[in-house]
Amino acid sequence: MYIHHVNGIDWLVITAFEELKTLFIEEANTVLFCLSTASELSLIDQAKRTYGYLPTLSGVITDTGTFQSLDNEEDLTPQLACLVEGRGRVFIYHGGFVAFVDDEQTFITQMD
């Protein structure tokens, strides 16, 4: 684990394999660069502004960011995670799955 700093947000990089770290950050850059602490908007609103409609998937996000769904063979553990006080949390998983979470709503989506 280590911290990757993008747009004022500290992203916790969680992966067991060193060679995947750089590759995964490159894959997730479209999400990382659309979110910023310089914005007054919540992380969900920032993502909606960038992507427009966020298609939702069925499932549950636990407190630790694990994505549980009947559609998945096994639970997905986040590979990148951030918490921005008062703005929400984002968990990113391999396969393009992303969860945007705040106190009122949760969006689980899959980015192309």
Short mmCIF file of N, CA, C and O in Angstrom, two decimals:
data_model
loop_
_atom_site.label_atom_id
_atom_site.label_comp_id
_atom_site.label_asym_id
_atom_site.label_seq_id
_atom_site.Cartn_x
_atom_site.Cartn_y
_atom_site.Cartn_z
N MET A 1 0.84 -1.19 0.00
CA MET A 1 0.00 0.00 0.00
C MET A 1 0.88 1.24 0.00
O MET A 1 1.94 1.25 0.61
N TYR A 2 0.41 2.24 -0.70
CA TYR A 2 1.07 3.53 -0.63
C TYR A 2 0.07 4.61 -1.05
O TYR A 2 -1.02 4.30 -1.50
N ILE A 3 0.45 5.86 -0.88
CA ILE A 3 -0.43 6.99 -1.21
C ILE A 3 -0.02 7.58 -2.56
O ILE A 3 1.15 7.81 -2.82
N HIS A 4 -1.01 7.81 -3.42
CA HIS A 4 -0.80 8.45 -4.71
C HIS A 4 -1.61 9.74 -4.70
O HIS A 4 -2.82 9.70 -4.49
N HIS A 5 -0.96 10.87 -4.90
CA HIS A 5 -1.59 12.18 -4.74
C HIS A 5 -2.00 12.74 -6.10
O HIS A 5 -1.14 12.93 -6.96
N VAL A 6 -3.31 12.96 -6.33
CA VAL A 6 -3.80 13.52 -7.59
C VAL A 6 -4.89 14.55 -7.30
O VAL A 6 -5.85 14.26 -6.59
N ASN A 7 -4.74 15.75 -7.85
CA ASN A 7 -5.74 16.82 -7.73
C ASN A 7 -6.13 17.13 -6.28
O ASN A 7 -7.30 17.37 -5.98
N GLY A 8 -5.16 17.10 -5.41
CA GLY A 8 -5.42 17.41 -4.01
C GLY A 8 -6.01 16.27 -3.21
O GLY A 8 -6.32 16.43 -2.04
N ILE A 9 -6.20 15.12 -3.85
CA ILE A 9 -6.78 13.96 -3.17
C ILE A 9 -5.71 12.90 -2.95
O ILE A 9 -4.95 12.57 -3.86
N ASP A 10 -5.64 12.39 -1.74
CA ASP A 10 -4.73 11.28 -1.43
C ASP A 10 -5.44 9.97 -1.72
O ASP A 10 -6.44 9.65 -1.06
N TRP A 11 -4.94 9.22 -2.70
CA TRP A 11 -5.50 7.92 -3.06
C TRP A 11 -4.67 6.83 -2.41
O TRP A 11 -3.45 6.80 -2.56
N LEU A 12 -5.33 5.95 -1.70
CA LEU A 12 -4.65 4.81 -1.11
C LEU A 12 -4.61 3.71 -2.18
O LEU A 12 -5.66 3.27 -2.65
N VAL A 13 -3.42 3.32 -2.56
CA VAL A 13 -3.24 2.27 -3.56
C VAL A 13 -3.08 0.95 -2.83
O VAL A 13 -2.18 0.78 -2.03
N ILE A 14 -4.00 0.02 -3.08
CA ILE A 14 -4.05 -1.24 -2.34
C ILE A 14 -3.91 -2.38 -3.34
O ILE A 14 -4.83 -2.69 -4.07
N THR A 15 -2.74 -2.96 -3.42
CA THR A 15 -2.56 -4.10 -4.31
C THR A 15 -1.39 -4.94 -3.82
O THR A 15 -0.44 -4.42 -3.24
N ALA A 16 -1.46 -6.21 -4.08
CA ALA A 16 -0.45 -7.13 -3.58
C ALA A 16 0.74 -7.23 -4.52
O ALA A 16 1.79 -7.74 -4.14
N PHE A 17 0.59 -6.74 -5.75
CA PHE A 17 1.64 -6.95 -6.73
C PHE A 17 2.20 -5.62 -7.20
O PHE A 17 1.47 -4.79 -7.76
N GLU A 18 3.50 -5.41 -6.99
CA GLU A 18 4.15 -4.16 -7.34
C GLU A 18 3.92 -3.79 -8.80
O GLU A 18 3.67 -2.65 -9.14
N GLU A 19 4.02 -4.77 -9.71
CA GLU A 19 3.92 -4.47 -11.14
C GLU A 19 2.52 -3.98 -11.53
O GLU A 19 2.36 -3.34 -12.56
N LEU A 20 1.51 -4.28 -10.72
CA LEU A 20 0.15 -3.84 -11.03
C LEU A 20 -0.10 -2.39 -10.61
O LEU A 20 -1.01 -1.75 -11.12
N LYS A 21 0.69 -1.89 -9.67
CA LYS A 21 0.41 -0.56 -9.13
C LYS A 21 0.42 0.52 -10.20
O LYS A 21 -0.53 1.26 -10.36
N THR A 22 1.52 0.61 -10.95
CA THR A 22 1.63 1.65 -11.97
C THR A 22 0.59 1.44 -13.05
O THR A 22 -0.09 2.39 -13.47
N LEU A 23 0.41 0.22 -13.49
CA LEU A 23 -0.56 -0.09 -14.53
C LEU A 23 -1.96 0.30 -14.08
O LEU A 23 -2.72 0.91 -14.84
N PHE A 24 -2.31 -0.02 -12.85
CA PHE A 24 -3.67 0.26 -12.40
C PHE A 24 -3.93 1.76 -12.28
O PHE A 24 -5.00 2.24 -12.62
N ILE A 25 -2.94 2.51 -11.80
CA ILE A 25 -3.12 3.96 -11.71
C ILE A 25 -3.32 4.55 -13.10
O ILE A 25 -4.16 5.42 -13.31
N GLU A 26 -2.57 4.05 -14.09
CA GLU A 26 -2.75 4.53 -15.46
C GLU A 26 -4.15 4.20 -15.96
O GLU A 26 -4.80 5.02 -16.61
N GLU A 27 -4.66 3.01 -15.66
CA GLU A 27 -6.00 2.61 -16.10
C GLU A 27 -7.07 3.49 -15.45
O GLU A 27 -8.10 3.78 -16.05
N ALA A 28 -6.85 3.89 -14.22
CA ALA A 28 -7.86 4.64 -13.46
C ALA A 28 -7.74 6.14 -13.63
O ALA A 28 -8.54 6.88 -13.05
N ASN A 29 -6.78 6.62 -14.41
CA ASN A 29 -6.54 8.06 -14.51
C ASN A 29 -7.75 8.87 -14.91
O ASN A 29 -7.92 10.00 -14.45
N THR A 30 -8.63 8.34 -15.76
CA THR A 30 -9.80 9.12 -16.16
C THR A 30 -10.67 9.45 -14.95
O THR A 30 -11.23 10.54 -14.87
N VAL A 31 -10.76 8.53 -14.01
CA VAL A 31 -11.52 8.79 -12.79
C VAL A 31 -10.74 9.71 -11.86
O VAL A 31 -11.28 10.68 -11.31
N LEU A 32 -9.45 9.45 -11.69
CA LEU A 32 -8.64 10.24 -10.76
C LEU A 32 -8.63 11.72 -11.14
O LEU A 32 -8.74 12.58 -10.28
N PHE A 33 -8.51 12.01 -12.43
CA PHE A 33 -8.35 13.40 -12.84
C PHE A 33 -9.67 14.16 -12.92
O PHE A 33 -9.67 15.37 -13.06
N CYS A 34 -10.82 13.46 -12.83
CA CYS A 34 -12.10 14.19 -12.85
C CYS A 34 -12.49 14.64 -11.45
O CYS A 34 -13.43 15.41 -11.29
N LEU A 35 -11.77 14.19 -10.42
CA LEU A 35 -12.10 14.53 -9.04
C LEU A 35 -11.04 15.43 -8.44
O LEU A 35 -9.85 15.20 -8.63
N SER A 36 -11.47 16.44 -7.71
CA SER A 36 -10.53 17.39 -7.14
C SER A 36 -11.07 17.99 -5.86
O SER A 36 -12.27 18.22 -5.73
N THR A 37 -10.17 18.27 -4.93
CA THR A 37 -10.59 18.96 -3.71
C THR A 37 -10.76 20.46 -3.96
O THR A 37 -11.29 21.16 -3.11
N ALA A 38 -10.33 20.95 -5.12
CA ALA A 38 -10.51 22.36 -5.45
C ALA A 38 -11.97 22.67 -5.77
O ALA A 38 -12.39 23.82 -5.71
N SER A 39 -12.74 21.65 -6.11
CA SER A 39 -14.16 21.84 -6.43
C SER A 39 -14.99 21.89 -5.15
O SER A 39 -14.69 21.23 -4.17
N GLU A 40 -16.06 22.69 -5.20
CA GLU A 40 -16.99 22.76 -4.08
C GLU A 40 -17.97 21.59 -4.09
O GLU A 40 -18.68 21.35 -3.12
N LEU A 41 -18.04 20.86 -5.21
CA LEU A 41 -19.01 19.78 -5.37
C LEU A 41 -18.57 18.51 -4.64
O LEU A 41 -17.39 18.28 -4.43
N SER A 42 -19.56 17.68 -4.31
CA SER A 42 -19.24 16.37 -3.75
C SER A 42 -18.57 15.53 -4.82
O SER A 42 -18.64 15.85 -6.02
N LEU A 43 -17.92 14.44 -4.43
CA LEU A 43 -17.26 13.58 -5.40
C LEU A 43 -18.26 12.98 -6.39
O LEU A 43 -17.97 12.83 -7.57
N ILE A 44 -19.48 12.65 -5.90
CA ILE A 44 -20.51 12.12 -6.79
C ILE A 44 -20.91 13.18 -7.82
O ILE A 44 -21.01 12.90 -9.01
N ASP A 45 -21.12 14.42 -7.37
CA ASP A 45 -21.51 15.48 -8.29
C ASP A 45 -20.40 15.80 -9.29
O ASP A 45 -20.67 16.10 -10.46
N GLN A 46 -19.14 15.72 -8.85
CA GLN A 46 -18.03 15.93 -9.77
C GLN A 46 -18.01 14.85 -10.85
O GLN A 46 -17.80 15.14 -12.03
N ALA A 47 -18.25 13.60 -10.45
CA ALA A 47 -18.27 12.50 -11.42
C ALA A 47 -19.44 12.65 -12.38
O ALA A 47 -19.29 12.44 -13.59
N LYS A 48 -20.60 13.05 -11.86
CA LYS A 48 -21.76 13.26 -12.73
C LYS A 48 -21.50 14.38 -13.74
O LYS A 48 -21.91 14.30 -14.89
N ARG A 49 -20.82 15.43 -13.29
CA ARG A 49 -20.50 16.54 -14.19
C ARG A 49 -19.59 16.07 -15.32
O ARG A 49 -19.74 16.49 -16.47
N THR A 50 -18.65 15.19 -15.00
CA THR A 50 -17.72 14.70 -16.02
C THR A 50 -18.35 13.65 -16.92
O THR A 50 -18.21 13.70 -18.14
N TYR A 51 -19.04 12.69 -16.32
CA TYR A 51 -19.53 11.54 -17.08
C TYR A 51 -21.00 11.65 -17.48
O TYR A 51 -21.49 10.83 -18.25
N GLY A 52 -21.70 12.65 -16.93
CA GLY A 52 -23.14 12.74 -17.18
C GLY A 52 -23.84 11.70 -16.34
O GLY A 52 -23.69 11.67 -15.12
N TYR A 53 -24.57 10.84 -16.97
CA TYR A 53 -25.31 9.80 -16.25
C TYR A 53 -24.36 8.72 -15.76
O TYR A 53 -23.51 8.24 -16.51
N LEU A 54 -24.48 8.35 -14.49
CA LEU A 54 -23.70 7.25 -13.94
C LEU A 54 -24.60 6.02 -13.88
O LEU A 54 -25.50 5.94 -13.05
N PRO A 55 -24.38 5.04 -14.77
CA PRO A 55 -25.22 3.84 -14.72
C PRO A 55 -24.96 3.08 -13.43
O PRO A 55 -23.82 2.93 -13.00
N THR A 56 -26.03 2.64 -12.79
CA THR A 56 -25.87 1.95 -11.51
C THR A 56 -25.89 0.44 -11.70
O THR A 56 -26.56 -0.08 -12.57
N LEU A 57 -25.12 -0.24 -10.87
CA LEU A 57 -25.11 -1.69 -10.82
C LEU A 57 -25.70 -2.10 -9.49
O LEU A 57 -25.65 -1.36 -8.51
N SER A 58 -26.26 -3.30 -9.42
CA SER A 58 -26.79 -3.76 -8.14
C SER A 58 -25.65 -4.28 -7.29
O SER A 58 -24.72 -4.90 -7.78
N GLY A 59 -25.72 -3.98 -6.01
CA GLY A 59 -24.69 -4.45 -5.09
C GLY A 59 -24.61 -3.57 -3.87
O GLY A 59 -25.33 -2.57 -3.74
N VAL A 60 -23.74 -3.95 -2.98
CA VAL A 60 -23.55 -3.25 -1.70
C VAL A 60 -22.07 -2.94 -1.54
O VAL A 60 -21.22 -3.74 -1.90
N ILE A 61 -21.79 -1.76 -0.99
CA ILE A 61 -20.42 -1.39 -0.65
C ILE A 61 -20.30 -1.41 0.87
O ILE A 61 -21.04 -0.72 1.56
N THR A 62 -19.36 -2.21 1.39
CA THR A 62 -19.17 -2.28 2.83
C THR A 62 -18.37 -1.06 3.30
O THR A 62 -17.89 -0.27 2.50
N ASP A 63 -18.21 -0.92 4.62
CA ASP A 63 -17.44 0.19 5.19
C ASP A 63 -16.00 0.20 4.70
O ASP A 63 -15.36 1.24 4.63
N THR A 64 -15.46 -0.98 4.40
CA THR A 64 -14.07 -1.07 3.93
C THR A 64 -13.97 -0.97 2.41
O THR A 64 -12.89 -1.09 1.85
N GLY A 65 -15.11 -0.78 1.73
CA GLY A 65 -15.09 -0.60 0.29
C GLY A 65 -15.29 -1.87 -0.52
O GLY A 65 -15.27 -1.84 -1.74
N THR A 66 -15.49 -3.00 0.13
CA THR A 66 -15.71 -4.24 -0.59
C THR A 66 -17.04 -4.18 -1.35
O THR A 66 -18.06 -3.80 -0.79
N PHE A 67 -17.01 -4.55 -2.62
CA PHE A 67 -18.19 -4.52 -3.49
C PHE A 67 -18.78 -5.93 -3.51
O PHE A 67 -18.19 -6.85 -4.03
N GLN A 68 -19.96 -6.07 -2.90
CA GLN A 68 -20.65 -7.35 -2.82
C GLN A 68 -21.86 -7.32 -3.74
O GLN A 68 -22.67 -6.40 -3.66
N SER A 69 -21.96 -8.31 -4.63
CA SER A 69 -23.08 -8.36 -5.56
C SER A 69 -23.38 -9.80 -5.93
O SER A 69 -22.46 -10.62 -6.05
N LEU A 70 -24.66 -10.11 -6.12
CA LEU A 70 -25.04 -11.44 -6.56
C LEU A 70 -24.55 -11.70 -7.99
O LEU A 70 -24.41 -12.85 -8.40
N ASP A 71 -24.29 -10.62 -8.74
CA ASP A 71 -23.82 -10.76 -10.12
C ASP A 71 -22.34 -11.14 -10.20
O ASP A 71 -21.86 -11.54 -11.26
N ASN A 72 -21.60 -10.95 -9.11
CA ASN A 72 -20.17 -11.27 -9.09
C ASN A 72 -19.94 -12.63 -8.46
O ASN A 72 -20.58 -12.97 -7.46
N GLU A 73 -19.00 -13.38 -9.00
CA GLU A 73 -18.67 -14.69 -8.43
C GLU A 73 -18.08 -14.55 -7.04
O GLU A 73 -18.27 -15.40 -6.19
N GLU A 74 -17.32 -13.47 -6.84
CA GLU A 74 -16.74 -13.22 -5.52
C GLU A 74 -16.76 -11.73 -5.25
O GLU A 74 -16.91 -10.92 -6.16
N ASP A 75 -16.60 -11.36 -3.97
CA ASP A 75 -16.58 -9.95 -3.60
C ASP A 75 -15.35 -9.28 -4.21
O ASP A 75 -14.29 -9.90 -4.32
N LEU A 76 -15.49 -8.02 -4.59
CA LEU A 76 -14.37 -7.26 -5.14
C LEU A 76 -13.78 -6.35 -4.07
O LEU A 76 -14.51 -5.59 -3.42
N THR A 77 -12.48 -6.42 -3.90
CA THR A 77 -11.77 -5.56 -2.96
C THR A 77 -11.23 -4.36 -3.73
O THR A 77 -10.69 -4.53 -4.82
N PRO A 78 -11.37 -3.14 -3.20
CA PRO A 78 -10.89 -1.97 -3.94
C PRO A 78 -9.38 -2.00 -4.11
O PRO A 78 -8.66 -2.51 -3.25
N GLN A 79 -8.92 -1.45 -5.23
CA GLN A 79 -7.48 -1.33 -5.49
C GLN A 79 -7.01 0.11 -5.30
O GLN A 79 -5.84 0.34 -5.03
N LEU A 80 -7.93 1.05 -5.43
CA LEU A 80 -7.66 2.45 -5.13
C LEU A 80 -8.82 2.95 -4.29
O LEU A 80 -9.97 2.59 -4.54
N ALA A 81 -8.53 3.78 -3.31
CA ALA A 81 -9.59 4.30 -2.45
C ALA A 81 -9.22 5.70 -1.98
O ALA A 81 -8.05 6.01 -1.77
N CYS A 82 -10.24 6.55 -1.83
CA CYS A 82 -10.00 7.86 -1.24
C CYS A 82 -11.19 8.25 -0.38
O CYS A 82 -12.31 7.81 -0.60
N LEU A 83 -10.91 9.07 0.60
CA LEU A 83 -11.93 9.64 1.47
C LEU A 83 -11.68 11.13 1.52
O LEU A 83 -10.58 11.56 1.89
N VAL A 84 -12.64 11.92 1.08
CA VAL A 84 -12.51 13.38 1.15
C VAL A 84 -13.56 13.86 2.14
O VAL A 84 -14.76 13.73 1.89
N GLU A 85 -13.10 14.37 3.26
CA GLU A 85 -14.00 14.76 4.35
C GLU A 85 -15.09 15.70 3.86
O GLU A 85 -14.82 16.73 3.24
N GLY A 86 -16.33 15.30 4.10
CA GLY A 86 -17.47 16.12 3.71
C GLY A 86 -17.85 16.03 2.25
O GLY A 86 -18.83 16.61 1.83
N ARG A 87 -17.06 15.31 1.44
CA ARG A 87 -17.33 15.23 0.01
C ARG A 87 -17.63 13.82 -0.47
O ARG A 87 -18.09 13.62 -1.57
N GLY A 88 -17.30 12.81 0.36
CA GLY A 88 -17.60 11.43 -0.01
C GLY A 88 -16.38 10.55 -0.15
O GLY A 88 -15.25 10.96 0.14
N ARG A 89 -16.63 9.33 -0.59
CA ARG A 89 -15.58 8.32 -0.76
C ARG A 89 -15.68 7.75 -2.18
O ARG A 89 -16.76 7.70 -2.76
N VAL A 90 -14.55 7.32 -2.70
CA VAL A 90 -14.51 6.65 -4.00
C VAL A 90 -13.66 5.40 -3.85
O VAL A 90 -12.58 5.43 -3.26
N PHE A 91 -14.18 4.29 -4.37
CA PHE A 91 -13.44 3.03 -4.40
C PHE A 91 -13.37 2.58 -5.85
O PHE A 91 -14.38 2.58 -6.55
N ILE A 92 -12.18 2.21 -6.30
CA ILE A 92 -11.98 1.77 -7.67
C ILE A 92 -11.46 0.34 -7.65
O ILE A 92 -10.57 0.00 -6.87
N TYR A 93 -12.04 -0.48 -8.51
CA TYR A 93 -11.73 -1.91 -8.57
C TYR A 93 -11.22 -2.26 -9.95
O TYR A 93 -11.52 -1.58 -10.93
N HIS A 94 -10.46 -3.36 -10.06
CA HIS A 94 -10.07 -3.84 -11.38
C HIS A 94 -11.32 -4.19 -12.16
O HIS A 94 -12.36 -4.53 -11.60
N GLY A 95 -11.24 -4.07 -13.48
CA GLY A 95 -12.40 -4.35 -14.32
C GLY A 95 -13.23 -3.12 -14.60
O GLY A 95 -14.29 -3.21 -15.20
N GLY A 96 -12.75 -1.95 -14.15
CA GLY A 96 -13.47 -0.72 -14.44
C GLY A 96 -14.61 -0.40 -13.51
O GLY A 96 -15.35 0.56 -13.73
N PHE A 97 -14.79 -1.18 -12.45
CA PHE A 97 -15.86 -0.90 -11.49
C PHE A 97 -15.44 0.23 -10.57
O PHE A 97 -14.31 0.27 -10.09
N VAL A 98 -16.37 1.15 -10.32
CA VAL A 98 -16.11 2.29 -9.44
C VAL A 98 -17.32 2.49 -8.54
O VAL A 98 -18.46 2.39 -9.00
N ALA A 99 -17.09 2.77 -7.27
CA ALA A 99 -18.16 3.10 -6.33
C ALA A 99 -17.95 4.52 -5.82
O ALA A 99 -16.86 4.86 -5.36
N PHE A 100 -18.98 5.34 -5.94
CA PHE A 100 -18.99 6.69 -5.39
C PHE A 100 -19.97 6.67 -4.23
O PHE A 100 -21.14 6.32 -4.40
N VAL A 101 -19.52 7.05 -3.05
CA VAL A 101 -20.34 6.91 -1.84
C VAL A 101 -20.32 8.22 -1.06
O VAL A 101 -19.27 8.83 -0.85
N ASP A 102 -21.50 8.65 -0.62
CA ASP A 102 -21.56 9.71 0.39
C ASP A 102 -22.63 9.34 1.40
O ASP A 102 -23.14 8.22 1.39
N ASP A 103 -22.99 10.26 2.27
CA ASP A 103 -23.92 9.94 3.35
C ASP A 103 -25.33 9.63 2.84
O ASP A 103 -26.10 8.96 3.51
N GLU A 104 -25.68 10.12 1.65
CA GLU A 104 -27.04 10.00 1.17
C GLU A 104 -27.23 9.00 0.04
O GLU A 104 -28.32 8.48 -0.16
N GLN A 105 -26.17 8.74 -0.74
CA GLN A 105 -26.34 7.88 -1.91
C GLN A 105 -25.07 7.13 -2.24
O GLN A 105 -23.98 7.52 -1.84
N THR A 106 -25.23 6.06 -2.99
CA THR A 106 -24.11 5.27 -3.47
C THR A 106 -24.35 4.96 -4.94
O THR A 106 -25.43 4.53 -5.32
N PHE A 107 -23.34 5.21 -5.75
CA PHE A 107 -23.38 4.82 -7.16
C PHE A 107 -22.29 3.78 -7.40
O PHE A 107 -21.12 4.05 -7.11
N ILE A 108 -22.67 2.64 -7.89
CA ILE A 108 -21.71 1.63 -8.30
C ILE A 108 -21.84 1.54 -9.81
O ILE A 108 -22.94 1.31 -10.34
N THR A 109 -20.76 1.77 -10.52
CA THR A 109 -20.84 1.82 -11.98
C THR A 109 -19.63 1.13 -12.58
O THR A 109 -18.70 0.76 -11.87
N GLN A 110 -19.65 0.94 -13.87
CA GLN A 110 -18.52 0.37 -14.58
C GLN A 110 -18.13 1.33 -15.68
O GLN A 110 -18.94 1.67 -16.54
N MET A 111 -16.90 1.82 -15.63
CA MET A 111 -16.41 2.77 -16.61
C MET A 111 -15.83 2.01 -17.79
O MET A 111 -15.26 0.94 -17.63
N ASP A 112 -15.98 2.58 -18.98
CA ASP A 112 -15.39 1.97 -20.18
C ASP A 112 -13.90 2.19 -20.22
O ASP A 112 -13.40 3.17 -19.79
#
